Short mmCIF file of C-alpha atoms and ligand atoms in Angstrom, two decimals:
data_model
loop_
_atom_site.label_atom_id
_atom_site.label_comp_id
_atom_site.label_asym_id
_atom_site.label_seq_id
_atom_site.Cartn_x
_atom_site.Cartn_y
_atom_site.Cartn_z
CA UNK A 1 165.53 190.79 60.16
CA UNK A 2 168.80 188.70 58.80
CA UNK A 3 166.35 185.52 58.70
CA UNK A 4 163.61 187.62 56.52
CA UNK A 5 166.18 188.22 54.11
CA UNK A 6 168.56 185.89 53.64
CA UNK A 7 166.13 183.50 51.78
CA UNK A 8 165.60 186.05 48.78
CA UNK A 9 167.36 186.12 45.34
CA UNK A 10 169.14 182.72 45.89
CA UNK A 11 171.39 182.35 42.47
CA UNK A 12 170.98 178.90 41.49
CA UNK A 13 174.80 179.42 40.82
CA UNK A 14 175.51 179.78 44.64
CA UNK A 15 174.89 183.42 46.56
CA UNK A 16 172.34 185.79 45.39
CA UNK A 17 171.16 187.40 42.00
CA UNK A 18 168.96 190.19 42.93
CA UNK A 19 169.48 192.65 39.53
CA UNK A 20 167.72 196.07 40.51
CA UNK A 21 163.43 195.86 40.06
CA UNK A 22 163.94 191.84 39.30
CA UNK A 23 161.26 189.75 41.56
CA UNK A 24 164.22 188.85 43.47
CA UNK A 25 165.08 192.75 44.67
CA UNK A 26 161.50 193.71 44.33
CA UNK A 27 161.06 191.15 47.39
CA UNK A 28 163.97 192.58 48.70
CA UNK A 29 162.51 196.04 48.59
CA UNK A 30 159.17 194.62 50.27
CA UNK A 31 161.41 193.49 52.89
CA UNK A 32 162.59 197.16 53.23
CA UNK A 33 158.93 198.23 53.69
CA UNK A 34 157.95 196.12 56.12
CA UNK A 35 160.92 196.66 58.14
CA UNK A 36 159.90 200.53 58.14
CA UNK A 37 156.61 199.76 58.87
CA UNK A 38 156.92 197.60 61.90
CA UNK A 39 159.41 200.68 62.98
CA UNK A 40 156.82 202.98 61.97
CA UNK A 41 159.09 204.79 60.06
CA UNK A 42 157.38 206.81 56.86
CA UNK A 43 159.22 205.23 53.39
CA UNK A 44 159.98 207.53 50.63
CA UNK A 45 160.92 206.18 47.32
CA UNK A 46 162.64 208.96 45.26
CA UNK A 47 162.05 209.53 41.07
CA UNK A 48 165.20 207.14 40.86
CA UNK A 49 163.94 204.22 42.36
CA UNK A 50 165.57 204.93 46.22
CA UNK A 51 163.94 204.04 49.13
CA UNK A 52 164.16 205.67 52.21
CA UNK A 53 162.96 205.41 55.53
CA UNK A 54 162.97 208.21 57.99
CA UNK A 55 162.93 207.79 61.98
CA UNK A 56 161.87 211.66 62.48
CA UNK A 57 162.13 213.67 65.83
CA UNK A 58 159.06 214.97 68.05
CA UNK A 59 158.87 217.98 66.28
CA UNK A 60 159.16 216.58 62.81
CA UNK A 61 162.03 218.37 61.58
CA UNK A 62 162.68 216.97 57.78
CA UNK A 63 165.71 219.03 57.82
CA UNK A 64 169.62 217.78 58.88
CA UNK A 65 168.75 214.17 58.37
CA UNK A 66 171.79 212.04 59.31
CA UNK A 67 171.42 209.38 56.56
CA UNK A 68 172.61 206.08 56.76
CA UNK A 69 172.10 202.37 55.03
CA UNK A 70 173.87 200.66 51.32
CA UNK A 71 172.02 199.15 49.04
CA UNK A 72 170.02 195.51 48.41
CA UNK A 73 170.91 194.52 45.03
CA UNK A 74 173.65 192.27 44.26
CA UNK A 75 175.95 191.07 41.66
CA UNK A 76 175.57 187.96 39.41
CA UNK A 77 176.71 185.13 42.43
CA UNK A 78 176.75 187.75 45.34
CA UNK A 79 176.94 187.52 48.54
CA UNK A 80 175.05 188.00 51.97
CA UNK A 81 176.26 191.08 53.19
CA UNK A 82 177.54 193.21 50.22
CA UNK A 83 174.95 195.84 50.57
CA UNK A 84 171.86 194.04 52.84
CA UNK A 85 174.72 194.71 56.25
CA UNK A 86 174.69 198.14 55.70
CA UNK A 87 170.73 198.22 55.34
CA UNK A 88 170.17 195.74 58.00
CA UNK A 89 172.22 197.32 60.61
CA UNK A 90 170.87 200.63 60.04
CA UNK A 91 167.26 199.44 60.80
CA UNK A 92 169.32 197.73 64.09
CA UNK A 93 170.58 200.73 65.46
CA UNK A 94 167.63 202.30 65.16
CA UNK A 95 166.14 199.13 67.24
CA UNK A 96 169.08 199.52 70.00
CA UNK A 97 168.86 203.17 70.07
CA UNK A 98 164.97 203.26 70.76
CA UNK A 99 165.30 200.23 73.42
CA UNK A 100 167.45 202.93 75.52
CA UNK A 101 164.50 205.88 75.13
CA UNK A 102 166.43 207.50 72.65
CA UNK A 103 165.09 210.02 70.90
CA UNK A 104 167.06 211.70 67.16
CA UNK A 105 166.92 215.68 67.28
CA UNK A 106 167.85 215.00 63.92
CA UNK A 107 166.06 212.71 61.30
CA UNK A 108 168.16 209.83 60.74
CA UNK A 109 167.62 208.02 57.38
CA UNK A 110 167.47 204.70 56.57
CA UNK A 111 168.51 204.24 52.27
CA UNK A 112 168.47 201.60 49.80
CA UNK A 113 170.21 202.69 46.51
CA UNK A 114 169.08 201.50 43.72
CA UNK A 115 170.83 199.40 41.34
CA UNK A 116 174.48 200.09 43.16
CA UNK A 117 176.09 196.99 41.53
CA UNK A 118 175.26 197.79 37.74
CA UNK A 119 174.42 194.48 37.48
CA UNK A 120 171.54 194.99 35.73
CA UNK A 121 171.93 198.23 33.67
CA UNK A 122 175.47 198.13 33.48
CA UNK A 123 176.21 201.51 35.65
CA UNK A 124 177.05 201.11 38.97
CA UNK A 125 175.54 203.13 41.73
CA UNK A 126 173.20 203.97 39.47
CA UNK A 127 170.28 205.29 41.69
CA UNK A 128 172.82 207.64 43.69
CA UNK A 129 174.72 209.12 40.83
CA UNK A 130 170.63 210.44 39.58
CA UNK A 131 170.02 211.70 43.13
CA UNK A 132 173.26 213.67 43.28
CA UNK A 133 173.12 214.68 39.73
CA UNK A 134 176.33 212.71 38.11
CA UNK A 135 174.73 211.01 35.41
CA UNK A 136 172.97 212.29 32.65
CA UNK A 137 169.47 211.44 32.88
CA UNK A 138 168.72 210.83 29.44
CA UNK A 139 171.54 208.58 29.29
CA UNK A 140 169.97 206.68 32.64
CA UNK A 141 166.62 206.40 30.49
CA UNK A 142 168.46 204.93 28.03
CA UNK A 143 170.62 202.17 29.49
CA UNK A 144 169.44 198.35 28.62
CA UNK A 145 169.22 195.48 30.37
CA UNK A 146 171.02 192.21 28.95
CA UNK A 147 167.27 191.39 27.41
CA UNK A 148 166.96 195.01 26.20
CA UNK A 149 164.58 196.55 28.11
CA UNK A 150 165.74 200.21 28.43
CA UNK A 151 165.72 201.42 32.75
CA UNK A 152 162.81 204.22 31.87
CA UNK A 153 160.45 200.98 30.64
CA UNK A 154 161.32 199.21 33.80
CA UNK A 155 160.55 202.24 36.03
CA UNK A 156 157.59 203.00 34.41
CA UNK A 157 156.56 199.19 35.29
CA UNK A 158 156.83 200.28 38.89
CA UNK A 159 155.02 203.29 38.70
CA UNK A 160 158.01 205.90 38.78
CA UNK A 161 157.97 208.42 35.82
CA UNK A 162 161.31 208.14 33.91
CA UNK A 163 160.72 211.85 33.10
CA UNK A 164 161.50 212.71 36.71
CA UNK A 165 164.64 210.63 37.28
CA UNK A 166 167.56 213.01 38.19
CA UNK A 167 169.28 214.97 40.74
CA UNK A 168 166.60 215.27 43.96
CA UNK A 169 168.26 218.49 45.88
CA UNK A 170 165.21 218.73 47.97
CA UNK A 171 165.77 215.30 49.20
CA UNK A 172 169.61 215.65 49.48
CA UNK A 173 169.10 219.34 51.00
CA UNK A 174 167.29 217.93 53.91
CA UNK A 175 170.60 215.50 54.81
CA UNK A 176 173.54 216.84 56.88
CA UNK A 177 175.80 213.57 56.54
CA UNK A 178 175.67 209.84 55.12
CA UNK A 179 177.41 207.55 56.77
CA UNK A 180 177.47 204.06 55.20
CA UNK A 181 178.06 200.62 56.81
CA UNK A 182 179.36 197.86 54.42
CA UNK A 183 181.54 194.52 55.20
CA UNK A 184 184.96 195.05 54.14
CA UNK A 185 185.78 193.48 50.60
CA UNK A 186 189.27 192.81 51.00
CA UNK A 187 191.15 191.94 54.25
CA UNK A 188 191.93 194.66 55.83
CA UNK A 189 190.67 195.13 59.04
CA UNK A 190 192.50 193.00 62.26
CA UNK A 191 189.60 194.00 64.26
CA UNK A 192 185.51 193.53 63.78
CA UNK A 193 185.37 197.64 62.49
CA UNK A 194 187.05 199.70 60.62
CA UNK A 195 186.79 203.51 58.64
CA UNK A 196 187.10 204.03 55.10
CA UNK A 197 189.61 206.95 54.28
CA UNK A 198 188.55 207.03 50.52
CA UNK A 199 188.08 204.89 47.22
CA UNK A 200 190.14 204.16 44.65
CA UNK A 201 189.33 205.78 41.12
CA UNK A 202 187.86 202.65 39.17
CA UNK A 203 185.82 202.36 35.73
CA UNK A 204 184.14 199.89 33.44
CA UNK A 205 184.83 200.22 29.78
CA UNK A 206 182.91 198.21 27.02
CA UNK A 207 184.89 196.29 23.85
CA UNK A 208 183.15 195.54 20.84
CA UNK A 209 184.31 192.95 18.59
CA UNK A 210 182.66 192.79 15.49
CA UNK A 211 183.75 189.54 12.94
CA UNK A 212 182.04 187.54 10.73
CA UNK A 213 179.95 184.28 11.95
CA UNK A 214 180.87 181.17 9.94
CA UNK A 215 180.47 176.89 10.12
CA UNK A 216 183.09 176.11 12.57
CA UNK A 217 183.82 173.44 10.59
CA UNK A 218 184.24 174.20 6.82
CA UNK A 219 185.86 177.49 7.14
CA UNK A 220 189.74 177.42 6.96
CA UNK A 221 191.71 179.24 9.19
CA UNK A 222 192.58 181.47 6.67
CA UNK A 223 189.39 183.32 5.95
CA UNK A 224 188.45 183.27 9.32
CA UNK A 225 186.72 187.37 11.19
CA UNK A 226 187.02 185.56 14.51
CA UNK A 227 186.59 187.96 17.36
CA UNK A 228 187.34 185.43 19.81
CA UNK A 229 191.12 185.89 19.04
CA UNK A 230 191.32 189.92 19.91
CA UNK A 231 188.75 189.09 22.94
CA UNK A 232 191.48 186.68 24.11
CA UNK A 233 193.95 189.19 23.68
CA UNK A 234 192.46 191.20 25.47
CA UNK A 235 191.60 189.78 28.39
CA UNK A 236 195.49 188.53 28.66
CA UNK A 237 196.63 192.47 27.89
CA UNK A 238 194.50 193.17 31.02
CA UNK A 239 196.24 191.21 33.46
CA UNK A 240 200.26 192.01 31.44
CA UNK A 241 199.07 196.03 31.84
CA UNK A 242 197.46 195.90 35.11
CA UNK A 243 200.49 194.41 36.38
CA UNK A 244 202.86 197.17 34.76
CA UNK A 245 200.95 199.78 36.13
CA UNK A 246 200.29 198.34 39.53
CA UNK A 247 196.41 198.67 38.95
CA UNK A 248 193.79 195.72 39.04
CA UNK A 249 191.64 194.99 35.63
CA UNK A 250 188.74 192.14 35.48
CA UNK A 251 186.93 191.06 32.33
CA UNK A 252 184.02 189.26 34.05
CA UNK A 253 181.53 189.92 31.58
CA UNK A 254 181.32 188.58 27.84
CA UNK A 255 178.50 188.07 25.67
CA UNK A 256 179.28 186.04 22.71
CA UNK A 257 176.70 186.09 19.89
CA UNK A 258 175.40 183.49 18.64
CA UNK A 259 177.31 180.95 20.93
CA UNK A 260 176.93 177.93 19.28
CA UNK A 261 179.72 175.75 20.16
CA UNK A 262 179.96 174.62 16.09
CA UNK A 263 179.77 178.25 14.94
CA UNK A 264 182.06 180.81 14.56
CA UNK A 265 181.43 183.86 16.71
CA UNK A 266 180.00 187.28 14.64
CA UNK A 267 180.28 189.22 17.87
CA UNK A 268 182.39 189.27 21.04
CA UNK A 269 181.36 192.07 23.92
CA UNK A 270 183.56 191.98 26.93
CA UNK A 271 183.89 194.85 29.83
CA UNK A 272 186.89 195.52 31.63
CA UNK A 273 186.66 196.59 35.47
CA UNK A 274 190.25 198.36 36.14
CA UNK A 275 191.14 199.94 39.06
CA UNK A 276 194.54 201.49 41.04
CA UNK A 277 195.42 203.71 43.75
CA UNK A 278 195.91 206.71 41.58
CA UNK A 279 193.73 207.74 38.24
CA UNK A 280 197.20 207.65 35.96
CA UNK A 281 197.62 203.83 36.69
CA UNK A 282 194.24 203.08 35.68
CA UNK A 283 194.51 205.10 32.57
CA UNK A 284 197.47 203.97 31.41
CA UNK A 285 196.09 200.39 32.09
CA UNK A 286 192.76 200.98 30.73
CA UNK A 287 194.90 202.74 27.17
CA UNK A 288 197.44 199.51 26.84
CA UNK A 289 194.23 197.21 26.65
CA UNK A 290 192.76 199.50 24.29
CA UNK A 291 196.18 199.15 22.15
CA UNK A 292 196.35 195.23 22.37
CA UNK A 293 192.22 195.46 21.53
CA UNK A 294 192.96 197.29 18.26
CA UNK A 295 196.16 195.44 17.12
CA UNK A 296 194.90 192.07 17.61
CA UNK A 297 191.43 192.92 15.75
CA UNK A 298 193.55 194.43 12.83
CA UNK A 299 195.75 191.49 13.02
CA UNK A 300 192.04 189.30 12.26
CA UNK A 301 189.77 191.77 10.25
CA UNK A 302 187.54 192.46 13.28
CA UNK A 303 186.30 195.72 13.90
CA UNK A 304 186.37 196.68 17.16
CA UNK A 305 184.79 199.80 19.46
CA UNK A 306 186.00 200.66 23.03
CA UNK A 307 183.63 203.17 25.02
CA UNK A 308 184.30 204.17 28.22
CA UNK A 309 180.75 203.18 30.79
CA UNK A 310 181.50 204.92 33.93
CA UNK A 311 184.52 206.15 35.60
CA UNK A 312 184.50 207.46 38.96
CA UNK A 313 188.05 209.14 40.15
CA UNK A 314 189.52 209.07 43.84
CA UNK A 315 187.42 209.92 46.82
CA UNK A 316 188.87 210.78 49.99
CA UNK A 317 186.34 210.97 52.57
CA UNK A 318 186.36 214.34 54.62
CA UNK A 319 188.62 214.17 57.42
CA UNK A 320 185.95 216.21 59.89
CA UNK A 321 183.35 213.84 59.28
CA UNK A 322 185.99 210.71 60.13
CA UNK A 323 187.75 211.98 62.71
CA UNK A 324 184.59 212.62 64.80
CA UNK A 325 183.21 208.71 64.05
CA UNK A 326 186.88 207.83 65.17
CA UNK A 327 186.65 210.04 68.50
CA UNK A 328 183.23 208.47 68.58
CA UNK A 329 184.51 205.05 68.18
CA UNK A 330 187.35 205.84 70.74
CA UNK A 331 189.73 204.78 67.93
CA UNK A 332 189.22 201.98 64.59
CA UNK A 333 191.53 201.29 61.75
CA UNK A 334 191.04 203.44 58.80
CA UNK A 335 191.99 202.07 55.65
CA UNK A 336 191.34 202.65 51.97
CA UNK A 337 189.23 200.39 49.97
CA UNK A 338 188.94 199.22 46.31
CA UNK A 339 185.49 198.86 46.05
CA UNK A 340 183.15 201.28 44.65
CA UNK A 341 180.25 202.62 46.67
CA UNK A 342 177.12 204.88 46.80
CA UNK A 343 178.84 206.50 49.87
CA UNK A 344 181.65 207.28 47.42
CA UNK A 345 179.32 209.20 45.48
CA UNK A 346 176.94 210.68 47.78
CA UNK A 347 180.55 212.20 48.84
CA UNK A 348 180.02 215.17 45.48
CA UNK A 349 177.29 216.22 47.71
CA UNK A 350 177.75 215.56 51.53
CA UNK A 351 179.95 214.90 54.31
CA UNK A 352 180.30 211.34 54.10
CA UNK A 353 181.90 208.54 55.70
CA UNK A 354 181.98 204.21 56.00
CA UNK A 355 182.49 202.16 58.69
CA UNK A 356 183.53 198.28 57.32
CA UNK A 357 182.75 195.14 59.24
CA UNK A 358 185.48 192.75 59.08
CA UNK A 359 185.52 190.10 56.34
CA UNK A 360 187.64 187.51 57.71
CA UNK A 361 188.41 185.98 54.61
CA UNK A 362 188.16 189.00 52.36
CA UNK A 363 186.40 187.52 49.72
CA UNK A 364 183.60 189.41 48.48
CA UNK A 365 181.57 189.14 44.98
CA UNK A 366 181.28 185.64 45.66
CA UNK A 367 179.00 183.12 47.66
CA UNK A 368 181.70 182.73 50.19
CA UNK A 369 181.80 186.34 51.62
CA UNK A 370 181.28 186.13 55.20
CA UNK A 371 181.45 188.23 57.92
CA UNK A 372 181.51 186.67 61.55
CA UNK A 373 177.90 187.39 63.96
CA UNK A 374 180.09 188.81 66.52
CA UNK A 375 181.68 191.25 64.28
CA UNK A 376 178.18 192.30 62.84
CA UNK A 377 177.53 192.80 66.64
CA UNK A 378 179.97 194.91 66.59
CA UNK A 379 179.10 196.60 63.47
CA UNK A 380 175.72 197.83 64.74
CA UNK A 381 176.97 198.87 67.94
CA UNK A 382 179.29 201.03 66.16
CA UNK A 383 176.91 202.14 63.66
CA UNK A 384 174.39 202.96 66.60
CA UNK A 385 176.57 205.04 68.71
CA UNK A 386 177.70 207.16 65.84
CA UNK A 387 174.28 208.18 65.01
CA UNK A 388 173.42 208.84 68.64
CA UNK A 389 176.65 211.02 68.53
CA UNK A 390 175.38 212.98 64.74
CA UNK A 391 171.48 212.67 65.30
CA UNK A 392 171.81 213.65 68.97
CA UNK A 393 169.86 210.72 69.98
O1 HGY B 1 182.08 197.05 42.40
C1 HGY B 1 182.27 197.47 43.53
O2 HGY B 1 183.37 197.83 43.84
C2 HGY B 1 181.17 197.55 44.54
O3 HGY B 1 181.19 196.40 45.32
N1 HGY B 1 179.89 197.74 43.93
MN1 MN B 2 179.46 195.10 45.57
MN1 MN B 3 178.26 197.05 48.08
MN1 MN B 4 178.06 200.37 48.12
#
């Protein structure tokens, strides 16, 4: 399955660049259909672009579905496993848990979120906050791509009707549990598999600067609009707050219009990714940046506009759900994680849990994540006897 994959969505950067319904994750998603049908497992693809593949009992009993998997798109420069481990492994457990006559008295669920990363629309997780009904819809019909094409025109291009998108509570009201296997971004874990406890409140927020474009070279200094200088500002007010409040903040994002290396800038938009252990440090992070935004544009006649993109507060994962994957697993580490994730908001409308593969390194978001073949052994032997243990297989 690994070898199918692993070709697809190269970023000629390094890693992978598979935006969400790009030819890179539509091959990605063909690779999801194939998988199902070799397994002859029937694929559903929900109103918000999800696919799922179902491995039902005899009987055909929709209902209680013990759903697992992550998600195939990837950030700008990704790498292997962020999202493809969870998917692959899924499909492998399935594999190891038919090769012993198993059979599920529960469905068990193999998903692919959509558009988890945000690369592409800018909301991360997008296709599981529609399902579960935490994003507005007509704000998800709305959301643009970096060449402006709004997520209802790209839908409609693959024959979903943006009027549908939204919360599916038929789909979600035939799932007991999701239970999500991802590699561990960070370095956490000692030992090839791990539990998440819960997710850290994190949120993207957009700055505008707004100045005026000019000739690099016959405008003095003194009647420069350059928003350059508050962008700078802000990027260095991220890093001074983040460390004050004990939080993390990124700006890895910033379009600068028109980017001609002889021409003053007329725009600046950045986004800020902050982060902390508790929603007050991110706040007060997120508000100093704001601060040090405004000053500095004031300071250079640039107008600037902050607006908050998604925020998603603290999960804890339910401690039923967990302990009986730790009984399961006779025992893993269970650790918090700063990274985002569909099973941390699937969690508004099911028991949910996450089992992490080691990352020996820890680096993630990057062509160098890695996580070692033995450990992805492990992974998927973890991954299979927890659903024997939930889907009674
Ligand atoms: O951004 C995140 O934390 C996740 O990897 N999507
Ligand atoms: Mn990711
Ligand atoms: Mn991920
Ligand atoms: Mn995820």
């Amino acid at each position: 399955m690994w070898a199918e994959l692993l070709p697809v969505g190269r970023d000629p950067a390094g890693g992978y660049r598979r935006f969400a319904f790009t030819p890179p994750e539509l091959e990605c998603r063909a690779w999801f259909a194939e998988q199902a049908r070799r397994r002859a497992l029937p694929v559903e693809r929900d109103a918000n672009g999800n696919l799922f593949a179902w491995w039902l009992p005899p009987d055909g009993r929709r209902g209680g579905a013990v759903l697992t998997g992550s998600h195939l798109d990837s950030v700008p420069g990704g790498g292997a496993f962020d999202g493809p481990l969870g998917v692959v492994s899924a499909f492998a457990a399935i594999d190891a848990l038919r090769a012993r006559g198993a059979v599920p008295s529960r469905p068990v669920g193999v998903a692919a979120f959509a558009e988890e990363e945000g690369a592409r629309f800018g909301v991360a997780c997008l296709g599981s906050r529609l399902l579960t009904g935490t994003i507005d819809p007509d704000r998800a019909r709305g959301l643009r791509d970096g060449s402006g094409r709004s997520f209802a025109a790209v839908l409609a291009e693959h024959g979903l009707d943006p009027a549908l998108i939204g919360p599916d509570d038929d789909l979600l009201g035939r799932c007991a549990c999701f239970v999500e296997l991802h590699i561990e971004q960070g370095r956490g874990l000692d030992v090839p598999v791990g539990a998440a406890s819960a997710i850290v409140p994190h949120g993207r927020w957009r700055f505008g600067f707004t100045g005026a474009g000019d000739h690099a070279g016959t405008t003095a200094l003194a009647d420069r609009r350059d928003p350059m200088l508050p962008f700078a500002r802000t990027v260095l007010a991220a890093r001074s707050a983040a460390e004050r409040f004990g939080a993390v903040a990124t700006v890895g994002k910033a379009e600068i219009v028109p980017g001609g290396v002889n021409a003053i800038p007329s725009s600046v938009t950045a986004w800020l990714d902050a982060r902390g252990p508790v929603d007050d440090a991110v706040r007060r992070t997120v508000a100093e940046v704001a601060r040090a935004a405004r000053d500095a544009a004031s300071a250079h006649g640039v107008a600037v506009d902050v607006a908050e993109e998604s925020y998603s507060p603290a999960v804890a994962f339910r401690r039923e759900l967990l302990d009986r994957i730790i009984r399961v697993l006779g025992g893993v580490p269970v650790l918090p994680t700063g990274a985002g994730h569909d099973a941390g908001v699937l969690a508004a409308r099911l028991p949910t849990a996450m089992l992490f593969v080691r990352n020996p390194t820890g680096v993630s978001h990057a062509p160098a994540e890695h996580a070692e073949p033995s450990d992805v052994a492990a992974g998927v032997a973890a991954l299979t006897a927890v659903l024997a243990d939930l889907a009674g297989a």
